[in-house]
């Protein structure tokens, strides 16, 4: 998953009862945390909470945290320091402020958070969000609560689903978690420890949730999983279904125009999934398929369990099935033992694949992962130099991809109002933001536009045909 979001959960148009409590949820980290924040908001709604975007009026502040790199976890402790002052000021006014820590830092650090951050009332791990209302009741009674077991019950069966009005207020695109956890144990990664081993949600649960979302006006669903293409479940007629089968089934839901999924491991791209890219019009031609590094020696040390050549041949097969597919990836520079030659192999694989989008990071040793104990850690300044060079190349490729879209006629899904009153922001099949002159009443429609220009983060277009919904 890409760590590129830090946002608060938008306030929703819910009927506010006079004495309802307010919750401010701050989300760090990946898309799965964004999804989890909405599910926590739903769980809290059944307990009388409404969401707010204004921290000052919140009775409960929840930090949904990320532990993937050291910096991400540090951010949480500094935020908790600021919240302690806020809580003290509130107490002086005689007003309650409760503070909760959820997500992967909660799971990884548990009791340690209670020790280091005296303002925290509740620490709750990703597998126990359905117990959040109960944890808050206990905290209100004076306990400091830590809930970080891997719950034996299925949290998704216990989490309440959003009302249709709320789904509508959240927009025309939605995440839907289908799989959690990871069994791959890449040696740099904390996910197998914070999110546990792979668990796939059953087909019925996923289809029901997808239908509810579509009934609430959602036109595009992104299936989420730490290792989403490892999703497996028992098929309706027995036998096992993989993600490819699930996508064929979701594509039949009337009104569901677009499907995406993220994040995938190269080892789990099976033939059926590749065929789905060939056959399904709803499956968008964009694939986030991290390779992390281009050197076989480093890939082995990372326990990625494939070579650079195997990754490249896999992309050949995917492109043969869906020639217009845009590739995205994640990269780590400065993994222990990475030499200049190894890094050149990373540059080479990037040149060969030609990415439309990518995320790249300096290796950050995570306590408890095998990588942290390896010898030959790379000095910070070498990591910084390598990252700069890699990012310059990736940015060049991204800009070239955007430029290559100019002149093309494409379908965009209109998602939200733009900055100017007559502008709407849409999304291209390749996940780019596209500005167009349109009415906000058209949000949720798919229209055809001609791309006329590209900026650093978005494309500009003119409408060709006002409505081509399918
Ligand atoms: N250091 C740096 N980057 C990391 N990632 C995961 N763990 C680490 C780490 N210890 C990156 C990987 C992954 C993305 C979500 O974050 O590239 O795909
Ligand atoms: Fe982490 Fe590797 Fe699993 Fe991705 S596949 S979540 S990088 S262990």
Coordinates of C-alpha atoms and ligand atoms in Angstrom, one line a residue:
X1 CA 0.0 0.0 0.0
X2 CA 1.2 3.5 -0.6
X3 CA 1.7 5.8 2.3
X4 CA 0.4 9.0 0.6
X5 CA -2.6 10.0 2.6
X6 CA -3.0 11.9 5.8
X7 CA -6.5 13.2 6.1
X8 CA -9.3 13.7 8.5
X9 CA -12.6 11.9 7.9
X10 CA -15.0 14.4 6.3
X11 CA -17.9 15.5 8.4
X12 CA -21.1 13.9 7.0
X13 CA -24.5 15.2 6.5
X14 CA -26.1 13.3 9.3
X15 CA -29.0 14.5 11.3
X16 CA -27.3 15.8 14.4
X17 CA -29.0 15.1 17.7
X18 CA -28.7 18.0 20.1
X19 CA -26.6 16.0 22.6
X20 CA -24.7 13.9 20.1
X21 CA -21.0 13.6 20.7
X22 CA -18.5 14.5 18.1
X23 CA -15.5 12.5 16.8
X24 CA -12.5 13.8 14.8
X25 CA -10.6 11.0 13.1
X26 CA -7.2 11.6 11.7
X27 CA -6.0 9.0 9.2
X28 CA -2.4 8.3 8.6
X29 CA -0.9 5.9 6.1
X30 CA -2.4 3.7 3.4
X31 CA -5.8 3.4 1.8
X32 CA -6.8 0.5 4.2
X33 CA -6.6 3.0 7.0
X34 CA -8.9 5.3 5.1
X35 CA -11.4 2.5 4.7
X36 CA -11.0 1.5 8.4
X37 CA -11.6 5.1 9.5
X38 CA -15.0 5.1 7.7
X39 CA -15.9 1.8 9.3
X40 CA -14.9 3.2 12.7
X41 CA -17.1 6.2 12.1
X42 CA -20.0 3.9 11.3
X43 CA -19.4 1.9 14.5
X44 CA -19.3 5.1 16.5
X45 CA -22.4 6.5 14.7
X46 CA -24.4 3.6 16.2
X47 CA -23.1 4.9 19.5
X48 CA -24.4 8.4 19.0
X49 CA -21.2 10.0 17.6
X50 CA -21.1 12.2 14.5
X51 CA -17.9 13.0 12.7
X52 CA -16.4 16.5 12.6
X53 CA -13.6 18.1 10.7
X54 CA -13.0 20.6 13.4
X55 CA -10.7 19.1 16.1
X56 CA -11.7 21.9 18.5
X57 CA -15.3 20.8 18.8
X58 CA -14.5 17.1 19.1
X59 CA -15.3 15.1 22.3
X60 CA -13.2 12.2 20.9
X61 CA -10.0 12.4 18.8
X62 CA -9.0 9.2 17.2
X63 CA -5.6 8.8 15.5
X64 CA -5.7 6.0 12.9
X65 CA -2.0 5.3 12.7
X66 CA 0.7 3.9 10.4
X67 CA 3.8 2.0 11.4
X68 CA 5.3 1.2 8.0
X69 CA 8.3 3.5 8.4
X70 CA 9.9 5.1 11.5
X71 CA 8.8 8.6 10.5
X72 CA 5.2 7.5 10.3
X73 CA 5.3 6.2 13.8
X74 CA 7.1 9.3 15.2
X75 CA 4.4 11.5 13.8
X76 CA 1.9 9.8 16.1
X77 CA 3.9 10.5 19.3
X78 CA 4.4 14.1 18.4
X79 CA 0.7 14.5 17.7
X80 CA -0.1 12.8 21.1
X81 CA 2.2 15.4 22.8
X82 CA 0.1 18.2 21.3
X83 CA -3.2 16.5 22.2
X84 CA -2.1 16.2 25.9
X85 CA -2.0 20.0 26.1
X86 CA -5.4 20.2 24.5
X87 CA -6.8 17.7 26.9
X88 CA -5.4 19.6 29.9
X89 CA -6.9 22.9 28.6
X90 CA -10.2 21.2 28.1
X91 CA -10.2 19.7 31.6
X92 CA -9.6 23.3 33.0
X93 CA -12.9 24.3 31.2
X94 CA -14.6 21.2 32.6
X95 CA -15.1 19.6 29.2
X96 CA -14.3 16.0 28.4
X97 CA -11.8 15.1 25.6
X98 CA -11.1 11.5 25.0
X99 CA -8.2 10.3 22.9
X100 CA -7.9 7.0 21.1
X101 CA -5.0 5.5 19.1
X102 CA -6.0 3.0 16.4
X103 CA -4.2 1.3 13.5
X104 CA -0.8 -0.2 13.2
X105 CA 1.1 1.8 15.8
X106 CA -1.6 0.8 18.3
X107 CA -1.2 -2.9 17.3
X108 CA 2.6 -2.8 17.4
X109 CA 3.1 -0.7 20.6
X110 CA 0.0 -1.5 22.7
X111 CA 0.7 -0.8 26.4
X112 CA 3.8 1.2 25.4
X113 CA 1.5 4.0 24.1
X114 CA -0.3 4.1 27.5
X115 CA 3.1 4.5 29.2
X116 CA 4.5 7.1 26.9
X117 CA 1.4 9.1 26.3
X118 CA -0.6 9.8 29.4
X119 CA -3.4 11.5 27.6
X120 CA -4.4 8.4 25.7
X121 CA -7.6 6.7 26.9
X122 CA -8.0 3.9 24.4
X123 CA -5.5 1.9 22.3
X124 CA -7.2 -0.3 19.7
X125 CA -5.7 -2.5 17.0
X126 CA -7.1 -3.0 13.5
X127 CA -8.7 -6.4 14.3
X128 CA -10.9 -5.1 17.1
X129 CA -12.6 -2.0 15.7
X130 CA -16.0 -3.5 16.3
X131 CA -15.2 -3.3 20.0
X132 CA -14.6 0.4 19.9
X133 CA -17.9 1.6 21.5
X134 CA -17.4 -0.9 24.3
X135 CA -13.8 0.2 24.8
X136 CA -14.9 3.8 25.1
X137 CA -17.5 2.9 27.7
X138 CA -14.8 1.2 29.8
X139 CA -12.5 4.2 29.3
X140 CA -15.3 6.6 30.4
X141 CA -15.7 4.5 33.6
X142 CA -12.0 5.2 34.3
X143 CA -10.0 2.4 32.7
X144 CA -7.2 3.0 30.2
X145 CA -8.1 0.4 27.6
X146 CA -5.7 -1.6 25.4
X147 CA -7.5 -3.8 22.8
X148 CA -4.9 -5.4 20.6
X149 CA -5.7 -9.1 20.3
X150 CA -6.4 -10.7 17.0
X151 CA -10.1 -11.1 17.7
X152 CA -11.5 -14.5 17.3
X153 CA -14.8 -13.2 16.0
X154 CA -15.0 -11.7 12.5
X155 CA -14.9 -7.9 12.9
X156 CA -16.6 -7.4 9.6
X157 CA -19.6 -9.4 10.7
X158 CA -19.9 -7.1 13.8
X159 CA -19.1 -3.7 12.3
X160 CA -22.3 -1.9 11.4
X161 CA -22.8 -0.8 7.7
X162 CA -23.3 2.8 6.8
X163 CA -26.8 4.2 6.0
X164 CA -27.4 4.9 2.3
X165 CA -27.5 8.7 3.0
X166 CA -24.0 8.4 4.5
X167 CA -22.6 6.4 1.6
X168 CA -24.0 9.0 -0.8
X169 CA -22.3 11.8 1.2
X170 CA -19.0 10.0 0.9
X171 CA -18.9 10.3 -2.9
X172 CA -18.9 8.1 -6.0
X173 CA -15.8 6.2 -5.4
X174 CA -15.2 3.8 -2.5
X175 CA -12.7 1.5 -1.0
X176 CA -13.7 -2.0 0.0
X177 CA -11.3 -4.2 2.0
X178 CA -11.4 -7.8 0.8
X179 CA -8.3 -9.1 2.4
X180 CA -6.1 -8.2 5.4
X181 CA -2.7 -9.3 6.7
X182 CA 0.2 -10.8 4.8
X183 CA 2.1 -14.1 4.9
X184 CA 4.9 -12.9 2.6
X185 CA 7.3 -11.7 5.3
X186 CA 9.4 -9.4 3.2
X187 CA 12.4 -8.7 5.5
X188 CA 11.9 -5.0 5.6
X189 CA 8.2 -5.0 6.4
X190 CA 6.2 -4.8 9.6
X191 CA 2.8 -5.6 8.1
X192 CA 2.9 -9.4 8.8
X193 CA 3.4 -8.4 12.5
X194 CA 0.9 -5.5 12.8
X195 CA -1.9 -6.8 10.6
X196 CA -1.3 -10.5 11.2
X197 CA -1.5 -13.4 8.7
X198 CA -3.6 -13.3 5.6
X199 CA -7.4 -13.4 6.0
X200 CA -9.8 -13.2 3.1
X201 CA -13.4 -12.0 3.5
X202 CA -16.0 -14.4 2.2
X203 CA -17.6 -13.7 -1.2
X204 CA -21.1 -13.1 0.1
X205 CA -19.9 -10.3 2.5
X206 CA -18.0 -8.6 -0.3
X207 CA -20.8 -8.8 -2.9
X208 CA -23.3 -7.5 -0.3
X209 CA -21.1 -4.6 0.7
X210 CA -20.4 -3.8 -3.0
X211 CA -24.2 -3.8 -3.8
X212 CA -24.9 -1.6 -0.9
X213 CA -22.3 0.9 -2.0
X214 CA -23.6 0.9 -5.5
X215 CA -27.2 1.4 -4.2
X216 CA -25.8 4.4 -2.4
X217 CA -24.4 5.9 -5.6
X218 CA -20.9 4.5 -5.7
X219 CA -19.7 4.0 -9.3
X220 CA -16.1 2.9 -8.7
X221 CA -14.8 0.4 -6.1
X222 CA -11.2 -0.2 -5.2
X223 CA -10.7 -3.5 -3.6
X224 CA -8.1 -3.3 -0.8
X225 CA -5.8 -5.8 0.8
X226 CA -2.2 -5.7 2.1
X227 CA -1.7 -8.4 -0.4
X228 CA -5.0 -8.2 -2.3
X229 CA -4.2 -10.6 -5.1
X230 CA -3.6 -13.4 -2.5
X231 CA -7.4 -13.1 -1.8
X232 CA -8.9 -16.7 -1.8
X233 CA -12.3 -17.9 -0.8
X234 CA -14.7 -20.8 -1.3
X235 CA -16.6 -20.3 -4.5
X236 CA -20.5 -20.4 -4.6
X237 CA -20.4 -23.8 -6.1
X238 CA -17.5 -25.1 -4.1
X239 CA -13.9 -25.0 -5.3
X240 CA -11.7 -22.0 -4.6
X241 CA -12.1 -18.5 -6.0
X242 CA -9.2 -16.2 -6.5
X243 CA -9.2 -12.4 -7.0
X244 CA -9.8 -12.8 -10.8
X245 CA -13.0 -14.8 -10.2
X246 CA -14.2 -12.2 -7.7
X247 CA -13.6 -9.4 -10.2
X248 CA -15.6 -11.2 -12.9
X249 CA -18.5 -11.5 -10.4
X250 CA -18.3 -7.8 -9.2
X251 CA -18.2 -6.6 -12.8
X252 CA -21.8 -8.0 -13.2
X253 CA -23.2 -5.6 -10.6
X254 CA -25.4 -3.2 -12.5
X255 CA -24.3 0.4 -12.0
X256 CA -20.8 -0.5 -10.9
X257 CA -18.8 1.1 -13.7
X258 CA -15.2 0.8 -12.5
X259 CA -13.1 -1.6 -10.5
X260 CA -9.6 -1.4 -9.2
X261 CA -7.5 -3.3 -6.7
X262 CA -4.4 -2.7 -4.6
X263 CA -1.8 -3.7 -3.5
X264 CA -0.5 -6.8 -5.3
X265 CA 2.5 -9.0 -4.9
X266 CA 4.1 -10.2 -8.2
X267 CA 4.1 -13.8 -7.0
X268 CA 0.3 -13.8 -6.7
X269 CA -0.6 -12.5 -10.2
X270 CA -2.3 -15.6 -11.5
X271 CA -3.6 -16.3 -15.1
X272 CA -7.2 -15.7 -14.1
X273 CA -6.4 -12.2 -12.8
X274 CA -4.5 -11.4 -16.0
X275 CA -7.4 -12.7 -18.1
X276 CA -9.7 -10.4 -16.0
X277 CA -7.6 -7.4 -17.3
X278 CA -8.1 -8.7 -20.8
X279 CA -11.8 -9.3 -20.5
X280 CA -13.4 -6.8 -18.1
X281 CA -14.2 -3.4 -19.4
X282 CA -14.9 -2.3 -15.8
X283 CA -11.5 -3.3 -14.6
X284 CA -9.4 -0.2 -15.0
X285 CA -6.1 -0.4 -16.9
X286 CA -3.9 0.5 -13.9
X287 CA -1.9 -1.8 -11.8
X288 CA 0.1 -1.1 -8.7
X289 CA 2.7 -3.9 -8.6
X290 CA 5.6 -3.1 -6.4
X291 CA 9.0 -4.6 -7.2
X292 CA 11.0 -2.7 -4.4
X293 CA 14.4 -3.2 -6.0
X294 CA 16.0 -4.3 -9.3
X295 CA 18.9 -6.4 -8.1
X296 CA 18.4 -10.1 -7.7
X297 CA 20.8 -10.1 -4.7
X298 CA 18.7 -7.5 -2.9
X299 CA 15.4 -9.0 -3.9
X300 CA 16.6 -12.3 -2.3
X301 CA 17.7 -10.5 0.9
X302 CA 14.3 -8.8 0.9
X303 CA 12.7 -12.3 0.6
X304 CA 10.6 -11.1 -2.4
X305 CA 10.9 -14.6 -3.9
X306 CA 11.2 -13.6 -7.5
X307 CA 13.9 -12.2 -9.7
X308 CA 14.0 -9.0 -11.7
X309 CA 13.7 -11.0 -14.9
X310 CA 10.6 -12.8 -13.6
X311 CA 9.0 -9.5 -12.7
X312 CA 9.7 -8.1 -16.2
X313 CA 8.3 -11.2 -18.0
X314 CA 5.2 -11.0 -15.8
X315 CA 4.7 -7.4 -16.9
X316 CA 5.1 -8.6 -20.6
X317 CA 2.2 -11.0 -20.0
X318 CA 0.0 -8.4 -18.4
X319 CA 0.7 -5.9 -21.2
X320 CA 0.0 -8.6 -23.8
X321 CA -3.5 -9.0 -22.1
X322 CA -4.1 -5.3 -21.7
X323 CA -1.8 -3.2 -23.8
X324 CA -2.9 0.2 -22.4
X325 CA -2.2 -0.8 -18.8
X326 CA -0.3 1.8 -16.7
X327 CA 2.1 0.4 -14.3
X328 CA 2.7 1.7 -10.8
X329 CA 5.2 0.5 -8.2
X330 CA 6.9 1.0 -4.8
X331 CA 10.7 1.1 -4.4
X332 CA 13.0 1.0 -1.4
X333 CA 16.5 2.4 -1.7
X334 CA 19.4 1.7 0.7
X335 CA 18.3 -1.7 1.9
X336 CA 21.1 -3.2 4.0
X337 CA 24.0 -4.4 1.8
X338 CA 22.7 -2.4 -1.3
X339 CA 25.8 -1.4 -3.3
X340 CA 26.0 1.2 -6.1
X341 CA 25.8 -1.7 -8.6
X342 CA 22.6 -3.0 -7.0
X343 CA 21.1 0.5 -7.1
X344 CA 22.0 0.7 -10.8
X345 CA 19.9 -2.4 -11.3
X346 CA 16.9 -0.6 -9.7
X347 CA 17.4 2.3 -12.1
X348 CA 17.6 -0.2 -15.0
X349 CA 14.3 -2.0 -14.1
X350 CA 12.6 1.4 -13.8
X351 CA 13.9 2.3 -17.3
X352 CA 12.7 -1.0 -18.7
X353 CA 9.2 -0.9 -17.1
X354 CA 8.5 2.8 -17.6
X355 CA 6.1 3.6 -14.7
X356 CA 3.1 5.9 -15.0
X357 CA 3.2 6.4 -11.2
X358 CA 5.5 5.3 -8.4
X359 CA 6.2 5.7 -4.7
X360 CA 9.8 5.4 -3.4
X361 CA 11.3 5.4 0.0
X362 CA 14.6 5.3 1.9
X363 CA 14.9 2.0 3.8
X364 CA 13.8 2.5 7.4
X365 CA 14.8 -0.3 9.8
X366 CA 11.8 -1.6 11.7
X367 CA 12.4 -3.2 15.0
X368 CA 11.5 -6.9 15.0
X369 CA 11.9 -7.4 11.2
X370 CA 14.8 -9.5 9.9
X371 CA 16.1 -6.6 7.8
X372 CA 16.8 -4.5 10.9
X373 CA 19.4 -7.1 12.1
X374 CA 21.2 -7.4 8.8
X375 CA 24.8 -6.1 8.5
X376 CA 26.0 -3.3 6.2
X377 CA 23.3 -0.7 6.8
X378 CA 23.6 2.0 4.1
X379 CA 24.6 5.5 5.4
X380 CA 21.7 8.1 5.4
X381 CA 23.4 10.4 2.9
X382 CA 23.9 7.6 0.4
X383 CA 20.2 6.6 0.8
X384 CA 19.3 10.3 0.2
X385 CA 21.4 10.6 -3.0
X386 CA 19.9 7.3 -4.4
X387 CA 16.4 8.4 -3.6
X388 CA 16.9 11.7 -5.3
X389 CA 18.2 10.1 -8.4
X390 CA 15.4 7.5 -8.5
X391 CA 12.7 10.0 -7.8
X392 CA 13.9 12.3 -10.6
X393 CA 13.7 9.4 -13.1
X394 CA 10.2 8.3 -11.8
X395 CA 8.9 11.9 -12.0
X396 CA 10.2 12.2 -15.6
X397 CA 8.4 9.0 -16.5
X398 CA 5.2 10.2 -14.8
X399 CA 5.3 13.5 -16.6
X400 CA 6.0 11.8 -19.9
X401 CA 3.0 9.5 -19.3
X402 CA 0.8 12.5 -18.6
X403 CA 2.0 14.2 -21.8
X404 CA 1.4 11.1 -23.8
X405 CA -2.3 11.5 -22.9
X406 CA -2.6 14.9 -24.6
X407 CA -4.9 14.7 -27.7
X408 CA -6.4 11.4 -26.5
X409 CA -10.2 11.0 -26.1
X410 CA -10.9 9.2 -22.9
X411 CA -13.7 8.4 -20.4
X412 CA -13.6 10.1 -17.1
X413 CA -15.7 9.5 -14.0
X414 CA -16.8 12.8 -12.6
X415 CA -15.9 12.7 -8.9
X416 CA -16.1 16.1 -7.1
X417 CA -16.4 19.8 -7.6
X418 CA -13.3 21.6 -8.9
X419 CA -11.8 24.8 -7.6
X420 CA -13.7 27.0 -10.1
X421 CA -17.5 27.0 -9.9
X422 CA -18.0 25.5 -13.3
X423 CA -15.3 22.9 -13.0
X424 CA -15.6 19.3 -12.0
X425 CA -12.7 16.9 -11.2
X426 CA -12.9 13.6 -12.8
X427 CA -10.6 10.5 -12.8
X428 CA -9.0 8.9 -15.9
X429 CA -8.8 5.1 -16.3
X430 CA -5.2 5.5 -15.2
X431 CA -6.0 7.2 -11.9
X432 CA -5.1 10.7 -13.0
X433 CA -7.2 13.7 -11.9
X434 CA -8.8 15.4 -14.9
X435 CA -10.3 18.9 -14.8
X436 CA -13.3 19.5 -17.0
X437 CA -16.0 22.1 -17.4
X438 CA -19.1 20.4 -16.2
X439 CA -22.0 20.8 -13.7
X440 CA -21.8 19.4 -10.2
X441 CA -25.1 17.7 -10.9
X442 CA -23.1 15.4 -13.3
X443 CA -21.0 14.0 -10.5
X444 CA -21.2 10.2 -10.8
X445 CA -21.5 10.3 -14.6
X446 CA -18.8 9.0 -16.9
X447 CA -18.2 11.4 -19.8
X448 CA -16.0 11.4 -22.8
X449 CA -13.3 14.2 -22.9
X450 CA -10.4 15.2 -25.0
X451 CA -7.2 15.8 -23.0
X452 CA -5.8 19.2 -23.9
X453 CA -3.0 19.7 -21.4
X454 CA -1.1 18.3 -18.4
X455 CA 0.0 19.9 -15.2
X456 CA 2.2 18.4 -12.4
X457 CA -0.7 16.6 -10.7
X458 CA -3.6 16.7 -13.1
X459 CA -4.8 16.8 -16.7
X460 CA -6.9 19.4 -18.4
X461 CA -9.7 18.4 -20.8
X462 CA -12.7 19.5 -22.9
X463 CA -15.9 17.6 -22.9
X464 CA -16.8 15.7 -26.1
X465 CA -19.9 13.8 -25.2
X466 CA -21.8 14.7 -22.1
X467 CA -22.9 11.3 -21.0
X468 CA -21.8 7.8 -21.8
X469 CA -22.8 6.0 -18.7
X470 CA -22.6 2.3 -18.5
Ligands
LIG1 N1 11.4 1.1 4.9 C1 11.1 1.8 3.8 N2 10.0 1.5 3.0 C2 9.2 0.5 3.4 N3 8.1 0.0 2.9 C3 7.6 -1.0 3.6 N4 8.5 -1.2 4.7 C4 9.5 -0.3 4.6 C5 10.6 0.0 5.3 N5 10.9 -0.6 6.4 C6 7.5 0.5 1.6 C7 7.5 -0.6 0.5 C8 6.0 -0.9 0.5 C9 5.4 0.4 0.8 C10 4.0 0.4 1.3 O1 6.2 1.0 1.8 O2 7.9 0.0 -0.7 O3 5.6 -1.5 -0.7
LIG2 FE1 4.9 -6.2 3.5 FE2 5.9 -7.8 1.6 FE3 3.5 -8.3 2.7 FE4 3.8 -6.2 1.1 S1 4.1 -8.4 0.5 S2 2.7 -6.3 3.0 S3 5.8 -5.5 1.5 S4 5.5 -8.3 3.8

